[in-house]
Short mmCIF file of C-alpha atoms in Angstrom, two decimals:
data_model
loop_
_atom_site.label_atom_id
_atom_site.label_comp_id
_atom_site.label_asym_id
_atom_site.label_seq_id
_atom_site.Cartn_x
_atom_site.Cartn_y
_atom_site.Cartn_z
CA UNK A 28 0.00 0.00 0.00
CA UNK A 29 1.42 3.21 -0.72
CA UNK A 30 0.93 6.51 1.41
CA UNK A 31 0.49 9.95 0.69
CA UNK A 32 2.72 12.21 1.90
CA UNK A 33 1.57 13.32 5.12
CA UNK A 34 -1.38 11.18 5.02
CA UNK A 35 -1.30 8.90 8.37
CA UNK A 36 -3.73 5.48 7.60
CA UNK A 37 -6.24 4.85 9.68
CA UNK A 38 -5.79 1.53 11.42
CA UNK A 39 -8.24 -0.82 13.30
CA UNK A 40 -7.08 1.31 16.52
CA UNK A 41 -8.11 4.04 15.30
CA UNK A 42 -11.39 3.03 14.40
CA UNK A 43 -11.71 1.26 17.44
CA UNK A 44 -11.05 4.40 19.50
CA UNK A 45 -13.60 6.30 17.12
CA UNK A 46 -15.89 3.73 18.43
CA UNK A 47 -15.39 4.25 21.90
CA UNK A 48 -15.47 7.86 21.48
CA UNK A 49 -18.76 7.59 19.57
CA UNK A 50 -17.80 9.25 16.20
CA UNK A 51 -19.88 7.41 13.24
CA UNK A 52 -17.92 5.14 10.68
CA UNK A 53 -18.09 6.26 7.02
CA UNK A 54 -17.63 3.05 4.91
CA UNK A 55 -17.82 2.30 0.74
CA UNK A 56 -17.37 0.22 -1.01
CA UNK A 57 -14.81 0.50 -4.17
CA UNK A 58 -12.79 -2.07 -6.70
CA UNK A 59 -10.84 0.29 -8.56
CA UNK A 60 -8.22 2.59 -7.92
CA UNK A 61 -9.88 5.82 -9.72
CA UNK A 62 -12.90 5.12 -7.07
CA UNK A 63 -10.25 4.10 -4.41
CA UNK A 64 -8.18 7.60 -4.63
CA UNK A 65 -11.37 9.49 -4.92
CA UNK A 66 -12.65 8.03 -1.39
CA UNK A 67 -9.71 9.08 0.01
CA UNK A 68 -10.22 12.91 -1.26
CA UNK A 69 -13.41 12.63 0.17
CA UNK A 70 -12.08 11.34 4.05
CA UNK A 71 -13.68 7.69 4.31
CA UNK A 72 -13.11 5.92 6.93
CA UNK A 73 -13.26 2.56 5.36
CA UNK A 74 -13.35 1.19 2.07
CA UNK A 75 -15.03 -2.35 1.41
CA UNK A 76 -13.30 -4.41 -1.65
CA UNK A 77 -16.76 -5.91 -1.49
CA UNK A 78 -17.72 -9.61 -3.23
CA UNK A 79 -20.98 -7.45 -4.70
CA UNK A 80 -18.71 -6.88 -7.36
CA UNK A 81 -20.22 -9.95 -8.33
CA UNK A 82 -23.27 -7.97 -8.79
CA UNK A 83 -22.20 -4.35 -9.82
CA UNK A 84 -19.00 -5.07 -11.73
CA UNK A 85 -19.59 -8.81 -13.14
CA UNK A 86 -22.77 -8.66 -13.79
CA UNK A 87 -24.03 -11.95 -11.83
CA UNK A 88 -27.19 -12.33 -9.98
CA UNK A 89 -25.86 -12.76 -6.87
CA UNK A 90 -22.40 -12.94 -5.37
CA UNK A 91 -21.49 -16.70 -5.21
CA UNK A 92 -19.55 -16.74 -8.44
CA UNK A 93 -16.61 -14.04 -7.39
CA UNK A 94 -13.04 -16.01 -6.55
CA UNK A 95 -10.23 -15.67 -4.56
CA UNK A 96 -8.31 -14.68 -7.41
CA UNK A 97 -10.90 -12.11 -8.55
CA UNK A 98 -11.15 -10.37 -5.08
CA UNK A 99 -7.50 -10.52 -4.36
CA UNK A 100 -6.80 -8.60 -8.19
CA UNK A 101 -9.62 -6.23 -7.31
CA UNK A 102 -8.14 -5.29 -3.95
CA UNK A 103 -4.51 -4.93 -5.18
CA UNK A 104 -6.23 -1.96 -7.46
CA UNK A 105 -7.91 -0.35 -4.60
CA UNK A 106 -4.68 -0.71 -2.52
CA UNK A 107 -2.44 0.69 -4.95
CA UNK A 108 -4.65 4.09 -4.63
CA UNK A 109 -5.33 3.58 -0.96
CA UNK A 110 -3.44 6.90 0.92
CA UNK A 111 -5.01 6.33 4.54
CA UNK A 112 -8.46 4.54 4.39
CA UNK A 113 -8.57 1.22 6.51
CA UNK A 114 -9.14 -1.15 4.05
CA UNK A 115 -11.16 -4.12 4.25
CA UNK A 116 -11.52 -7.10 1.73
CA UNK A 117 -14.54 -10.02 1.85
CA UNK A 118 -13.79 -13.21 1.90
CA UNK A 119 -16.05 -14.44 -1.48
CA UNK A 120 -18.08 -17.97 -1.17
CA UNK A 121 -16.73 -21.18 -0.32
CA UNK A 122 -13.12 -20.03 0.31
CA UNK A 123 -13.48 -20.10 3.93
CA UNK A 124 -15.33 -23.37 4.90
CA UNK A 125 -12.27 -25.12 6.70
CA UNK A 126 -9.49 -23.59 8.88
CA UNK A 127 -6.59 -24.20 6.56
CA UNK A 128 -8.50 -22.79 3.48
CA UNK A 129 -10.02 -19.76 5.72
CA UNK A 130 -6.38 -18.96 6.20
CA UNK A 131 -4.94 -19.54 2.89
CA UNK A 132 -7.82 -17.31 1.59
CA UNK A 133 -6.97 -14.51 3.75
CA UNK A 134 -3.54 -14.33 3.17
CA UNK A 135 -3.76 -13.89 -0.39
CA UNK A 136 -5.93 -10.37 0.09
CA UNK A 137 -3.94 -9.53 3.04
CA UNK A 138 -0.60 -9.79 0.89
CA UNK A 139 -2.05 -7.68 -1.89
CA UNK A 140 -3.16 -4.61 0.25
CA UNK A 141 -6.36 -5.76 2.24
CA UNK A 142 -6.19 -4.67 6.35
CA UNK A 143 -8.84 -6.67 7.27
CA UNK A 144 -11.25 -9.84 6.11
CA UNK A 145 -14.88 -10.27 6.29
CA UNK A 146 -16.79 -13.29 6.55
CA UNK A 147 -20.60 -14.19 6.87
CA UNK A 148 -21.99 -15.87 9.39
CA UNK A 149 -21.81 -16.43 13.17
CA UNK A 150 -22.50 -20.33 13.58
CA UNK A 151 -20.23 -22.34 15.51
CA UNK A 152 -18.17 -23.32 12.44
CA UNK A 153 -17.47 -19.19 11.81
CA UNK A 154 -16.91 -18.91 14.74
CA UNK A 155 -13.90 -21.07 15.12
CA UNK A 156 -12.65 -19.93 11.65
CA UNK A 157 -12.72 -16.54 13.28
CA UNK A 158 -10.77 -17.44 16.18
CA UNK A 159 -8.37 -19.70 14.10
CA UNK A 160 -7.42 -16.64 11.58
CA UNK A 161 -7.42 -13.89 14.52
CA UNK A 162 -5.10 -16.53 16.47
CA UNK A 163 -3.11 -16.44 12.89
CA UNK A 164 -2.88 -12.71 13.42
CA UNK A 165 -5.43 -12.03 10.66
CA UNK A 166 -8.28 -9.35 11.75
CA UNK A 167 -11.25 -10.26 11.01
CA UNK A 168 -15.20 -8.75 10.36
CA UNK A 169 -18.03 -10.92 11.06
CA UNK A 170 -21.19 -10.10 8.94
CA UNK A 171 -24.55 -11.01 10.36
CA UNK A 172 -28.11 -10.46 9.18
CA UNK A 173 -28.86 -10.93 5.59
CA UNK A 174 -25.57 -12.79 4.28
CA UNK A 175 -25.41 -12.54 0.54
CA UNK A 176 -23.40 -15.87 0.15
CA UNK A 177 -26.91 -17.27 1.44
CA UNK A 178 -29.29 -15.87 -0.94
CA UNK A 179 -29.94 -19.07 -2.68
CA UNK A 180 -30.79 -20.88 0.83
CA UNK A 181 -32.55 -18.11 2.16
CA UNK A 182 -34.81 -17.82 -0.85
CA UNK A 183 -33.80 -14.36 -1.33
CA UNK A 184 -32.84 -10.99 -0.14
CA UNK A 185 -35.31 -10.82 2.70
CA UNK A 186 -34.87 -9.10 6.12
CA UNK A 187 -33.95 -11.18 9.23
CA UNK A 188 -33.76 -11.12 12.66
CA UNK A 189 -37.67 -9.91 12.95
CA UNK A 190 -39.23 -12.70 15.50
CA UNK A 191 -37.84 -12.90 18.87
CA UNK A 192 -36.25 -15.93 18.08
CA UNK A 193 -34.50 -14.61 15.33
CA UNK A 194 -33.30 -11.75 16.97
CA UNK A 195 -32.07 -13.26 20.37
CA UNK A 196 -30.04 -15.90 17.97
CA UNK A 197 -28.70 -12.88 16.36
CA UNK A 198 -27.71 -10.72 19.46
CA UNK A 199 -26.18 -14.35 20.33
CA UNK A 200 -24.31 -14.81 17.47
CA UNK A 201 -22.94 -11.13 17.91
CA UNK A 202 -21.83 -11.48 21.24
CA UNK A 203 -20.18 -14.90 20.15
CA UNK A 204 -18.04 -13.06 17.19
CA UNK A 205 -16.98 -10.78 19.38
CA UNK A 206 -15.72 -13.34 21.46
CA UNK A 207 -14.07 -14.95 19.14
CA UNK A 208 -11.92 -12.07 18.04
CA UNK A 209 -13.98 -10.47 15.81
CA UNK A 210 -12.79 -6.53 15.74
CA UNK A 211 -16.09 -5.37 13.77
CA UNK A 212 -19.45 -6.19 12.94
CA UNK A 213 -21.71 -5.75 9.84
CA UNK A 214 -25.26 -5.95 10.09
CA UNK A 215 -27.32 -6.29 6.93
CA UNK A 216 -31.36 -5.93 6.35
CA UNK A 217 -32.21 -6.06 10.17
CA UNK A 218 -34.73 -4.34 12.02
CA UNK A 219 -33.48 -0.87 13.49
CA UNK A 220 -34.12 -1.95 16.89
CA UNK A 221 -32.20 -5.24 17.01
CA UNK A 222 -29.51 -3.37 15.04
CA UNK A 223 -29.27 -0.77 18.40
CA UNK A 224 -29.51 -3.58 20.77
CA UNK A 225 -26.50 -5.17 19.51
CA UNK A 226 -24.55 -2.43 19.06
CA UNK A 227 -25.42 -1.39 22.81
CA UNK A 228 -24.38 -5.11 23.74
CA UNK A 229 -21.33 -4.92 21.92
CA UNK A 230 -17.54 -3.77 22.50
CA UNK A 231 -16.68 -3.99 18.92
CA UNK A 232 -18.09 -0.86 16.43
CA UNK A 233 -20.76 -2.74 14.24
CA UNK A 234 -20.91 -1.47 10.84
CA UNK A 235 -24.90 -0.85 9.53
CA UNK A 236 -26.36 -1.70 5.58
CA UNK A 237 -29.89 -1.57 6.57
CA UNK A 238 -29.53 -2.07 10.42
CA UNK A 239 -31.14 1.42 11.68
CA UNK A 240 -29.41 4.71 12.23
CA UNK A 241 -27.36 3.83 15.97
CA UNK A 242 -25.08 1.42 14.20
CA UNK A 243 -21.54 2.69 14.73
CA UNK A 244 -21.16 3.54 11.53
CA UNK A 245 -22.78 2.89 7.74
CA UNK A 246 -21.89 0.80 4.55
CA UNK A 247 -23.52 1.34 1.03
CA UNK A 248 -22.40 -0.17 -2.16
CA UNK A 249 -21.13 2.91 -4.31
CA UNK A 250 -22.51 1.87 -7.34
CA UNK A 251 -26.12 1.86 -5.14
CA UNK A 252 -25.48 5.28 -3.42
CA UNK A 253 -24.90 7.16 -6.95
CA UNK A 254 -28.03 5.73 -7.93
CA UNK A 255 -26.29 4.11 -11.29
CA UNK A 256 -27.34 0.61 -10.22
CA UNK A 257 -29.71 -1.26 -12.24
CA UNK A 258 -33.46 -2.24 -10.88
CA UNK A 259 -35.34 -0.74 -7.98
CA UNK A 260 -32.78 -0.09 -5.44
CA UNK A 261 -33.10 -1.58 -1.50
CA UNK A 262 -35.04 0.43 1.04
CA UNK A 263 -32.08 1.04 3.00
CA UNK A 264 -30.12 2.77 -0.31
CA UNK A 265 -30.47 6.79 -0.57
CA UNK A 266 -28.98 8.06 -3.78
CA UNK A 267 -26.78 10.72 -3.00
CA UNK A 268 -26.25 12.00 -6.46
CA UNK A 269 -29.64 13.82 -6.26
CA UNK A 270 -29.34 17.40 -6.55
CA UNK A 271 -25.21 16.91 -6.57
CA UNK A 272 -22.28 18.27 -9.26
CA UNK A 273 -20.28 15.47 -9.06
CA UNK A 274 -19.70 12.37 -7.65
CA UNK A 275 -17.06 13.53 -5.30
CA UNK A 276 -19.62 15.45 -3.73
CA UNK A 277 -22.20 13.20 -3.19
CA UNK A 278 -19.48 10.92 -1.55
CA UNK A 279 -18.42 13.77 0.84
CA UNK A 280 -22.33 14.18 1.50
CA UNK A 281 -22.87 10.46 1.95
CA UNK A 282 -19.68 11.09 4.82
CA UNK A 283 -21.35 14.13 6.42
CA UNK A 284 -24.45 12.90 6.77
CA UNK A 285 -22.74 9.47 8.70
CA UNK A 286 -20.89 11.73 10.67
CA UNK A 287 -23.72 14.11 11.98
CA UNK A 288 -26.07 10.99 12.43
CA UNK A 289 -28.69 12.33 9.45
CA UNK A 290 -28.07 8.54 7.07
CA UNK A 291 -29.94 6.65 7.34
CA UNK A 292 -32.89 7.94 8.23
CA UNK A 293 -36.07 6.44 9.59
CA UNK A 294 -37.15 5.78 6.14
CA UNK A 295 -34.01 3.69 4.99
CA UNK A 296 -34.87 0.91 8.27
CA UNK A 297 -36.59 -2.00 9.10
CA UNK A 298 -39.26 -2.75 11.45
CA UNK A 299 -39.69 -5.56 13.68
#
C-alpha cells in the first residue's frame, strides 16, 4: 500500500477508539483505484473491496460466483490508490469453509493490500474460523443479518432477525463473534431496533447496511449510493447524487451525513 505524503492510515485502533469515542464510521465500497483515490479525497473511513462486485462489476445475480483470485486482483487496485483509508476485503463464497482454506484465503488479500477480512456468518463453524485466523494474526469482520453468500438458501434478499427468536439468535451470534476475536461487525437488512440492541451489547463498532441509524457507523455499495445501479434499489439505499455536481460530492455528502447521524434515516430501516 502506498501513502500519501503526510497522510497517516487509519488503522483498526483508530477506528476502534472512534468507536469508543462515539464518532460514526463512514464506509464504501470500491474495486478500482480511480474510485479508491477518490474516497480518500473525500475522508472515508473505510473502504469495502466488497464480493458485490459480483453484482455491480460482473454482472451476476448474486455474489457466489466471485473467486479468490478475482477479489485478491480487485483489492490490489484499490490498494495501490489507498493513501489512509482502513481497508477491508470479503472473503467471497466457499473459500473459507475449513481452517486451513479460511487462512490460505486470507492471506492472499492480506498480501495484496487488504487490512482486514470479512466473513458471513456467526455459527459455531465461523466462529472457530474466526478465532483460528485472529489466532493467525489475521483481523477479522463478522457479517450477520442478511448474508449474501446465502441468498440461494434463504430464498432471497429478505430481512432477518424480525421474530424474537430470530433476533435473540442474532444478538447471540454477535456477542459470540466478538468473542471470538472479531474486531467489527456488519449488520445487513435487520430491524433498526435489534440493530441498536446489539450495538449497545457490543464492544466492537458494528458497521450498519440496513440495520437502523445507531449502528456505529454505515456501509452502502457505491454503485447503489450514486443511484447508477440497475433495478429498484433496496429500502435502506439513498442516492446521494440527487441534486449533486459530481460524484465527489455526493461521496463527501454520503460522509457528512454518517458523521452528523442524518443517514440513514427512519425511512431507509426495518421494522420488527
Amino acid at each position: 500500500m502506498s501513502y500519501l505524503q503526510g497522510e497517516k492510515p487509519i488503522t483498526i485502533s483508530k477506528l476502534l477508539s472512534m468507536h469508543a469515542e462515539q464518532e460514526k464510521i463512514a464506509v464504501l465500497t470500491a474495486y478500482d483505484s480511480t474510485m479508491a483515490a477518490l474516497l480518500n479525497r473525500c475522508d472515508i473511513d473505510v473502504i469495502l473491496v466488497g464480493d458485490s462486485l459480483g453484482n455491480v462489476v460482473q454482472g451476476h445475480n448474486s455474489t457466489t460466483p466471485v473467486t479468490v483470485d478475482e477479489m485478491a486482483y480487485h483489492t490490489q487496485c484499490v490498494a495501490r490508490a489507498n493513501a489512509k483509508a482502513f481497508l477491508m476485503a470479503d472473503l467471497p463464497f466457499a473459500s473459507y469453509g475449513d481452517p486451513y482454506l479460511a487462512l490460505e484465503s486470507a492471506a492472499e488479500l492480506m498480501r495484496v493490500g487488504a487490512d482486514m477480512v470479512k466473513l458471513e456468518g456467526g455459527g459455531d463453524w465461523q466462529l472457530d474460523i474466526i478465532a483460528h485466523l485472529v489466532e493467525r494474526s489475521v483481523p477479522v469482520c463478522a457479517h450477520l443479518g442478511l448474508l449474501p453468500q446465502s441468498v440461494h438458501l434463504l430464498g432471497g434478499y429478505k430481512v432477518q432477525g424480525k421474530n424474537k427468536d430470530a433476533a435473540a439468535l442474532m444478538l447471540e451470534q454477535a456477542q459470540a463473534c466478538a468473542a471470538a476475536g472479531a474486531q467489527m461487525l456488519v449488520l445487513e437488512a435487520i430491524p433498526s431496533a435489534l440493530g441498536k440492541k446489539i450495538t449497545e451489547a457490543l464492544p466492537i463498532p458494528t458497521i450498519g447496511i440496513g440495520a437502523g441509524p445507531d449502528c456505529s457507523g454505515q456501509v452502502l455499495v457505491l454503485p447503489d449510493m450514486l443511484g447508477i445501479s440497475p433495478g429498484k434499489p433496496p429500502k435502506f439505499v439513498k442516492n446521494f447524487m440527487e441534486g449533486k455536481p459530481s460524484i465527489e460530492a455526493a461521496v463527501k455528502a454520503f460522509v457528512r451525513d454518517v458523521k452528523a447521524g442524518r443517514f440513514p434515516g427512519p425511512e431507509h430501516g426495518f421494522a420488527s
